[in-house]
């Protein structure tokens, strides 16, 4: 009924392609988190303790990258040259800032006079997104903007001079070990307690949603191939055309899965006869996902969740509309 008008199928096909293309673009916006995030509880370290841990770790045989984070609250920012003001949530960082967000690479932990802001804050303060090198002030101190990053929310990050405030979160580099073990060993080593939150799971379900439409197309191609073979046998050119299209699509999907979907080592049971492994693992992952969504997010994590939801929405919408084509 829907497809009686000659123009309706091409228009619907264009809409499906447009939606699916945007789902792919949103999927590519999901960035890999450069570290594992731990929300500290109990006795949280202040700035002095955080720097002691950083010095101890730097002097160890196999040092791990660490970035402590303290929530500095909402700050009133001022352009010291022209008096323009803006408000933005602030965060203090001790250690390797690139573990909080890889786009902070080069923002040295020794730089007490610098800060990093988002584009909207730069536009509010300076009238331009090109704010590198411009001065701003808050809490009675003046800072120089080292970077302007296109975050999707307002934020200012700096390296605190004061050491009294507590750090509520730590971002830990993981090298050659599972995230859970790395976080556990780090907390035991320095007498800390906390909850691990990990967004590494995010890209897998989003990738699965991206497979819905190609799966539908593959089923249609398989039906067309079977129909041509039933009518004309193997000698008909249409049969081989549909077969080639099906194999091309299947190869593309398999290549995508091979390049972008990874099975972590801790998802492989020690014994294949351990049938309770998967049940416990899925329960653990569901709990981790709940904690990840419940706790406050870094800017990168917020952006990843937004991109993931957009991608899933476009993918499912394109898949549903394909039934009408």
Short mmCIF file of C-alpha atoms in Angstrom, two decimals:
data_model
loop_
_atom_site.label_atom_id
_atom_site.label_comp_id
_atom_site.label_asym_id
_atom_site.label_seq_id
_atom_site.Cartn_x
_atom_site.Cartn_y
_atom_site.Cartn_z
CA UNK A 1 0.00 0.00 0.00
CA UNK A 2 2.77 2.40 0.95
CA UNK A 3 4.83 1.73 -2.16
CA UNK A 4 2.17 2.34 -4.86
CA UNK A 5 3.53 5.79 -5.77
CA UNK A 6 6.63 5.43 -7.94
CA UNK A 7 8.44 8.11 -5.94
CA UNK A 8 7.79 6.65 -2.50
CA UNK A 9 10.33 3.82 -2.60
CA UNK A 10 13.26 6.06 -3.69
CA UNK A 11 12.33 8.68 -1.07
CA UNK A 12 12.01 6.06 1.65
CA UNK A 13 15.30 4.50 0.55
CA UNK A 14 17.01 7.89 0.77
CA UNK A 15 15.59 8.44 4.28
CA UNK A 16 16.81 5.00 5.39
CA UNK A 17 20.28 5.69 3.92
CA UNK A 18 20.39 9.14 5.56
CA UNK A 19 19.46 7.73 8.98
CA UNK A 20 21.91 4.87 8.73
CA UNK A 21 24.73 7.14 7.55
CA UNK A 22 24.16 9.40 10.57
CA UNK A 23 24.19 6.36 12.86
CA UNK A 24 27.63 5.46 11.48
CA UNK A 25 28.87 9.03 11.98
CA UNK A 26 27.62 8.99 15.60
CA UNK A 27 29.31 5.61 16.12
CA UNK A 28 32.64 7.00 14.90
CA UNK A 29 32.33 9.80 17.48
CA UNK A 30 32.62 7.27 20.32
CA UNK A 31 36.19 7.65 21.58
CA UNK A 32 38.09 4.98 23.42
CA UNK A 33 38.55 5.91 27.07
CA UNK A 34 42.28 6.27 27.76
CA UNK A 35 42.01 4.93 31.32
CA UNK A 36 39.90 3.10 33.85
CA UNK A 37 37.91 5.30 36.21
CA UNK A 38 37.73 4.69 39.98
CA UNK A 39 35.34 6.56 42.25
CA UNK A 40 37.08 6.80 45.61
CA UNK A 41 35.22 6.23 48.87
CA UNK A 42 36.06 6.23 52.56
CA UNK A 43 39.07 8.40 53.27
CA UNK A 44 39.78 10.21 50.00
CA UNK A 45 43.28 11.63 49.43
CA UNK A 46 43.80 15.37 49.37
CA UNK A 47 46.15 17.13 46.97
CA UNK A 48 49.23 16.41 49.07
CA UNK A 49 48.48 12.70 49.32
CA UNK A 50 47.73 12.57 45.59
CA UNK A 51 51.13 14.09 44.78
CA UNK A 52 52.85 11.67 47.18
CA UNK A 53 51.25 8.74 45.34
CA UNK A 54 52.28 10.22 42.00
CA UNK A 55 55.89 10.59 43.18
CA UNK A 56 55.96 7.06 44.59
CA UNK A 57 54.52 5.58 41.41
CA UNK A 58 56.94 7.56 39.22
CA UNK A 59 59.85 6.05 41.16
CA UNK A 60 58.60 2.48 40.98
CA UNK A 61 60.02 -0.17 38.67
CA UNK A 62 56.92 -0.33 36.45
CA UNK A 63 55.16 3.01 36.90
CA UNK A 64 51.50 3.36 35.97
CA UNK A 65 49.97 6.54 34.61
CA UNK A 66 47.67 8.19 37.17
CA UNK A 67 45.41 11.22 37.15
CA UNK A 68 43.59 12.31 40.32
CA UNK A 69 40.46 14.40 39.88
CA UNK A 70 38.75 16.77 42.32
CA UNK A 71 35.37 18.34 41.73
CA UNK A 72 35.86 22.10 42.11
CA UNK A 73 32.19 23.02 41.63
CA UNK A 74 30.65 25.72 39.47
CA UNK A 75 33.00 28.67 38.91
CA UNK A 76 32.42 32.26 37.85
CA UNK A 77 35.02 32.94 35.15
CA UNK A 78 36.13 36.42 34.09
CA UNK A 79 38.05 37.72 31.10
CA UNK A 80 40.69 39.84 32.81
CA UNK A 81 41.08 42.11 29.78
CA UNK A 82 37.49 43.07 28.92
CA UNK A 83 35.48 41.96 31.96
CA UNK A 84 33.20 39.45 30.21
CA UNK A 85 32.02 36.60 32.46
CA UNK A 86 30.81 33.03 32.11
CA UNK A 87 30.04 30.10 34.40
CA UNK A 88 31.41 26.59 33.97
CA UNK A 89 31.90 23.45 36.11
CA UNK A 90 35.54 23.16 37.15
CA UNK A 91 37.76 20.17 37.79
CA UNK A 92 41.22 19.99 39.31
CA UNK A 93 43.71 17.45 37.94
CA UNK A 94 46.85 15.99 39.52
CA UNK A 95 49.08 13.88 37.30
CA UNK A 96 48.72 12.87 33.67
CA UNK A 97 45.76 14.92 32.36
CA UNK A 98 45.60 12.85 29.14
CA UNK A 99 44.18 9.96 31.20
CA UNK A 100 41.12 12.09 31.93
CA UNK A 101 40.73 12.90 28.24
CA UNK A 102 43.25 12.11 25.50
CA UNK A 103 42.65 15.57 24.01
CA UNK A 104 44.43 17.00 27.06
CA UNK A 105 47.72 15.50 25.89
CA UNK A 106 50.44 18.10 26.42
CA UNK A 107 48.73 19.84 29.34
CA UNK A 108 51.59 19.34 31.78
CA UNK A 109 50.90 18.46 35.40
CA UNK A 110 53.53 21.03 36.38
CA UNK A 111 51.61 23.84 34.70
CA UNK A 112 49.91 25.62 37.63
CA UNK A 113 49.18 28.78 35.64
CA UNK A 114 47.38 27.13 32.71
CA UNK A 115 43.86 25.86 32.15
CA UNK A 116 41.77 24.16 29.47
CA UNK A 117 38.27 25.28 28.52
CA UNK A 118 35.53 24.36 26.04
CA UNK A 119 34.58 26.33 22.93
CA UNK A 120 31.35 27.80 24.34
CA UNK A 121 33.15 29.17 27.38
CA UNK A 122 35.84 30.65 25.12
CA UNK A 123 33.14 32.26 22.99
CA UNK A 124 31.39 33.71 26.06
CA UNK A 125 34.61 35.13 27.49
CA UNK A 126 36.59 36.18 24.45
CA UNK A 127 34.04 36.46 21.67
CA UNK A 128 35.92 33.77 19.70
CA UNK A 129 36.65 30.06 19.94
CA UNK A 130 40.34 30.81 19.37
CA UNK A 131 41.12 31.44 23.02
CA UNK A 132 44.58 29.88 23.39
CA UNK A 133 46.92 32.21 25.23
CA UNK A 134 44.13 34.44 26.57
CA UNK A 135 43.96 35.22 30.32
CA UNK A 136 41.00 34.47 32.58
CA UNK A 137 40.48 34.46 36.32
CA UNK A 138 38.41 32.70 38.97
CA UNK A 139 38.71 32.29 42.73
CA UNK A 140 41.07 35.28 42.82
CA UNK A 141 43.70 33.65 40.59
CA UNK A 142 44.64 34.32 36.99
CA UNK A 143 45.16 31.53 34.47
CA UNK A 144 46.21 31.36 30.84
CA UNK A 145 44.18 29.24 28.43
CA UNK A 146 46.42 26.50 27.04
CA UNK A 147 43.80 24.70 24.96
CA UNK A 148 40.23 25.13 23.75
CA UNK A 149 38.60 21.74 23.20
CA UNK A 150 35.28 21.20 21.37
CA UNK A 151 33.60 19.49 24.31
CA UNK A 152 29.83 19.23 24.11
CA UNK A 153 29.42 20.70 27.58
CA UNK A 154 31.02 23.61 29.39
CA UNK A 155 34.06 22.74 31.49
CA UNK A 156 37.28 24.23 32.80
CA UNK A 157 40.17 22.04 33.94
CA UNK A 158 43.27 23.17 35.81
CA UNK A 159 46.06 21.91 38.05
CA UNK A 160 45.28 23.12 41.61
CA UNK A 161 47.83 25.05 43.60
CA UNK A 162 46.01 24.43 46.89
CA UNK A 163 46.36 20.93 48.36
CA UNK A 164 43.56 20.89 50.96
CA UNK A 165 40.69 19.75 48.73
CA UNK A 166 40.03 16.02 48.42
CA UNK A 167 40.23 13.99 45.23
CA UNK A 168 37.10 11.95 44.64
CA UNK A 169 38.17 10.13 41.51
CA UNK A 170 41.25 8.64 39.91
CA UNK A 171 41.91 7.72 36.27
CA UNK A 172 44.34 4.82 35.98
CA UNK A 173 46.32 3.68 32.95
CA UNK A 174 45.96 -0.02 32.19
CA UNK A 175 48.84 -1.85 30.51
CA UNK A 176 48.89 -5.61 29.95
CA UNK A 177 46.43 -6.44 32.71
CA UNK A 178 42.68 -6.57 33.12
CA UNK A 179 41.03 -3.34 34.23
CA UNK A 180 39.61 -4.93 37.37
CA UNK A 181 42.97 -6.35 38.47
CA UNK A 182 44.82 -3.12 37.73
CA UNK A 183 42.33 -1.08 39.76
CA UNK A 184 42.35 -3.58 42.64
CA UNK A 185 46.15 -3.73 42.81
CA UNK A 186 46.42 0.07 42.73
CA UNK A 187 43.92 0.54 45.59
CA UNK A 188 45.54 -2.17 47.72
CA UNK A 189 49.01 -0.69 47.13
CA UNK A 190 48.01 2.77 48.38
CA UNK A 191 45.36 1.85 50.95
CA UNK A 192 42.45 3.27 48.97
CA UNK A 193 38.91 2.04 48.48
CA UNK A 194 36.60 2.77 45.60
CA UNK A 195 34.29 1.59 42.86
CA UNK A 196 35.47 0.82 39.35
CA UNK A 197 33.41 2.26 36.49
CA UNK A 198 34.29 1.31 32.96
CA UNK A 199 32.76 2.44 29.68
CA UNK A 200 34.60 -0.12 27.57
CA UNK A 201 31.35 -2.02 27.07
CA UNK A 202 29.64 0.89 25.31
CA UNK A 203 30.78 0.39 21.73
CA UNK A 204 29.78 -3.29 21.57
CA UNK A 205 25.97 -2.84 21.92
CA UNK A 206 26.11 0.20 19.63
CA UNK A 207 27.97 -1.89 17.04
CA UNK A 208 25.33 -4.60 17.41
CA UNK A 209 22.60 -2.04 16.64
CA UNK A 210 24.53 -1.03 13.51
CA UNK A 211 24.29 -4.64 12.30
CA UNK A 212 20.46 -4.65 12.23
CA UNK A 213 20.02 -3.00 8.84
CA UNK A 214 22.83 -4.96 7.08
CA UNK A 215 21.29 -8.11 8.55
CA UNK A 216 17.92 -7.21 7.08
CA UNK A 217 19.51 -6.49 3.68
CA UNK A 218 21.40 -9.80 3.79
CA UNK A 219 18.17 -11.72 4.45
CA UNK A 220 16.51 -9.97 1.49
CA UNK A 221 19.48 -10.77 -0.75
CA UNK A 222 19.43 -14.41 0.37
CA UNK A 223 15.70 -14.67 -0.43
CA UNK A 224 16.25 -13.09 -3.85
CA UNK A 225 19.13 -15.47 -4.51
CA UNK A 226 17.06 -18.49 -3.52
CA UNK A 227 14.16 -17.30 -5.67
CA UNK A 228 16.35 -16.87 -8.76
CA UNK A 229 17.93 -20.28 -8.29
CA UNK A 230 14.53 -21.94 -7.91
CA UNK A 231 13.20 -20.30 -11.07
CA UNK A 232 16.19 -20.45 -13.40
CA UNK A 233 18.82 -22.66 -11.77
CA UNK A 234 22.52 -21.89 -11.50
CA UNK A 235 22.91 -20.72 -15.09
CA UNK A 236 20.98 -17.48 -14.69
CA UNK A 237 23.05 -14.28 -14.41
CA UNK A 238 20.63 -12.79 -11.86
CA UNK A 239 21.37 -15.62 -9.44
CA UNK A 240 25.11 -14.92 -9.52
CA UNK A 241 24.48 -11.18 -9.22
CA UNK A 242 22.46 -11.64 -6.03
CA UNK A 243 25.00 -14.15 -4.74
CA UNK A 244 27.90 -11.73 -5.32
CA UNK A 245 25.98 -8.93 -3.58
CA UNK A 246 25.27 -11.20 -0.60
CA UNK A 247 28.89 -12.28 -0.25
CA UNK A 248 30.09 -8.67 -0.60
CA UNK A 249 27.76 -7.51 2.17
CA UNK A 250 28.69 -10.45 4.41
CA UNK A 251 32.40 -9.77 3.89
CA UNK A 252 31.95 -6.09 4.71
CA UNK A 253 30.09 -6.89 7.93
CA UNK A 254 32.66 -9.49 9.00
CA UNK A 255 35.53 -7.06 8.30
CA UNK A 256 33.76 -4.40 10.38
CA UNK A 257 33.29 -6.82 13.29
CA UNK A 258 36.90 -8.04 13.04
CA UNK A 259 38.32 -4.50 13.18
CA UNK A 260 36.01 -2.96 15.76
CA UNK A 261 34.72 -5.65 18.13
CA UNK A 262 37.22 -7.08 20.58
CA UNK A 263 36.69 -9.89 23.07
CA UNK A 264 38.49 -8.93 26.32
CA UNK A 265 40.66 -11.59 27.90
CA UNK A 266 38.56 -11.67 31.06
CA UNK A 267 35.55 -12.77 28.96
CA UNK A 268 37.24 -16.11 28.21
CA UNK A 269 36.66 -18.73 30.95
CA UNK A 270 39.63 -20.62 32.38
CA UNK A 271 37.75 -23.87 31.74
CA UNK A 272 35.16 -24.32 29.01
CA UNK A 273 33.30 -26.66 31.36
CA UNK A 274 32.71 -23.75 33.76
CA UNK A 275 29.10 -23.17 32.75
CA UNK A 276 28.45 -20.76 35.62
CA UNK A 277 31.12 -18.40 34.26
CA UNK A 278 28.87 -16.66 31.73
CA UNK A 279 26.02 -16.21 34.17
CA UNK A 280 28.31 -14.58 36.73
CA UNK A 281 30.08 -12.54 34.05
CA UNK A 282 26.83 -11.14 32.65
CA UNK A 283 25.66 -10.31 36.16
CA UNK A 284 28.93 -8.50 36.87
CA UNK A 285 28.78 -6.58 33.58
CA UNK A 286 25.15 -5.55 34.22
CA UNK A 287 26.18 -4.21 37.63
CA UNK A 288 29.14 -2.37 36.10
CA UNK A 289 26.89 -0.81 33.46
CA UNK A 290 24.46 0.34 36.16
CA UNK A 291 27.28 1.93 38.14
CA UNK A 292 28.71 3.56 35.02
CA UNK A 293 25.36 5.16 34.21
CA UNK A 294 24.65 6.12 37.82
CA UNK A 295 27.92 7.86 38.76
CA UNK A 296 28.94 11.33 37.47
CA UNK A 297 30.68 11.29 34.11
CA UNK A 298 33.76 12.90 32.70
CA UNK A 299 33.22 15.07 29.62
CA UNK A 300 34.47 12.28 27.36
CA UNK A 301 32.15 9.71 28.95
CA UNK A 302 29.15 12.03 28.59
CA UNK A 303 29.98 12.59 24.92
CA UNK A 304 30.34 8.83 24.34
CA UNK A 305 26.96 8.07 25.89
CA UNK A 306 25.28 10.78 23.82
CA UNK A 307 26.92 9.53 20.62
CA UNK A 308 25.98 5.94 21.46
CA UNK A 309 22.33 6.79 22.07
CA UNK A 310 22.15 8.82 18.84
CA UNK A 311 23.71 5.97 16.87
CA UNK A 312 21.34 3.37 18.33
CA UNK A 313 18.31 5.59 17.69
CA UNK A 314 19.22 6.17 14.03
CA UNK A 315 20.11 2.49 13.50
CA UNK A 316 16.84 1.18 14.94
CA UNK A 317 14.78 3.80 13.09
CA UNK A 318 16.43 2.88 9.78
CA UNK A 319 15.86 -0.83 10.52
CA UNK A 320 12.15 -0.30 11.29
CA UNK A 321 11.62 1.82 8.17
CA UNK A 322 13.25 -0.89 6.05
CA UNK A 323 10.15 -3.07 6.65
CA UNK A 324 8.10 -0.46 4.75
CA UNK A 325 10.42 -0.30 1.77
#
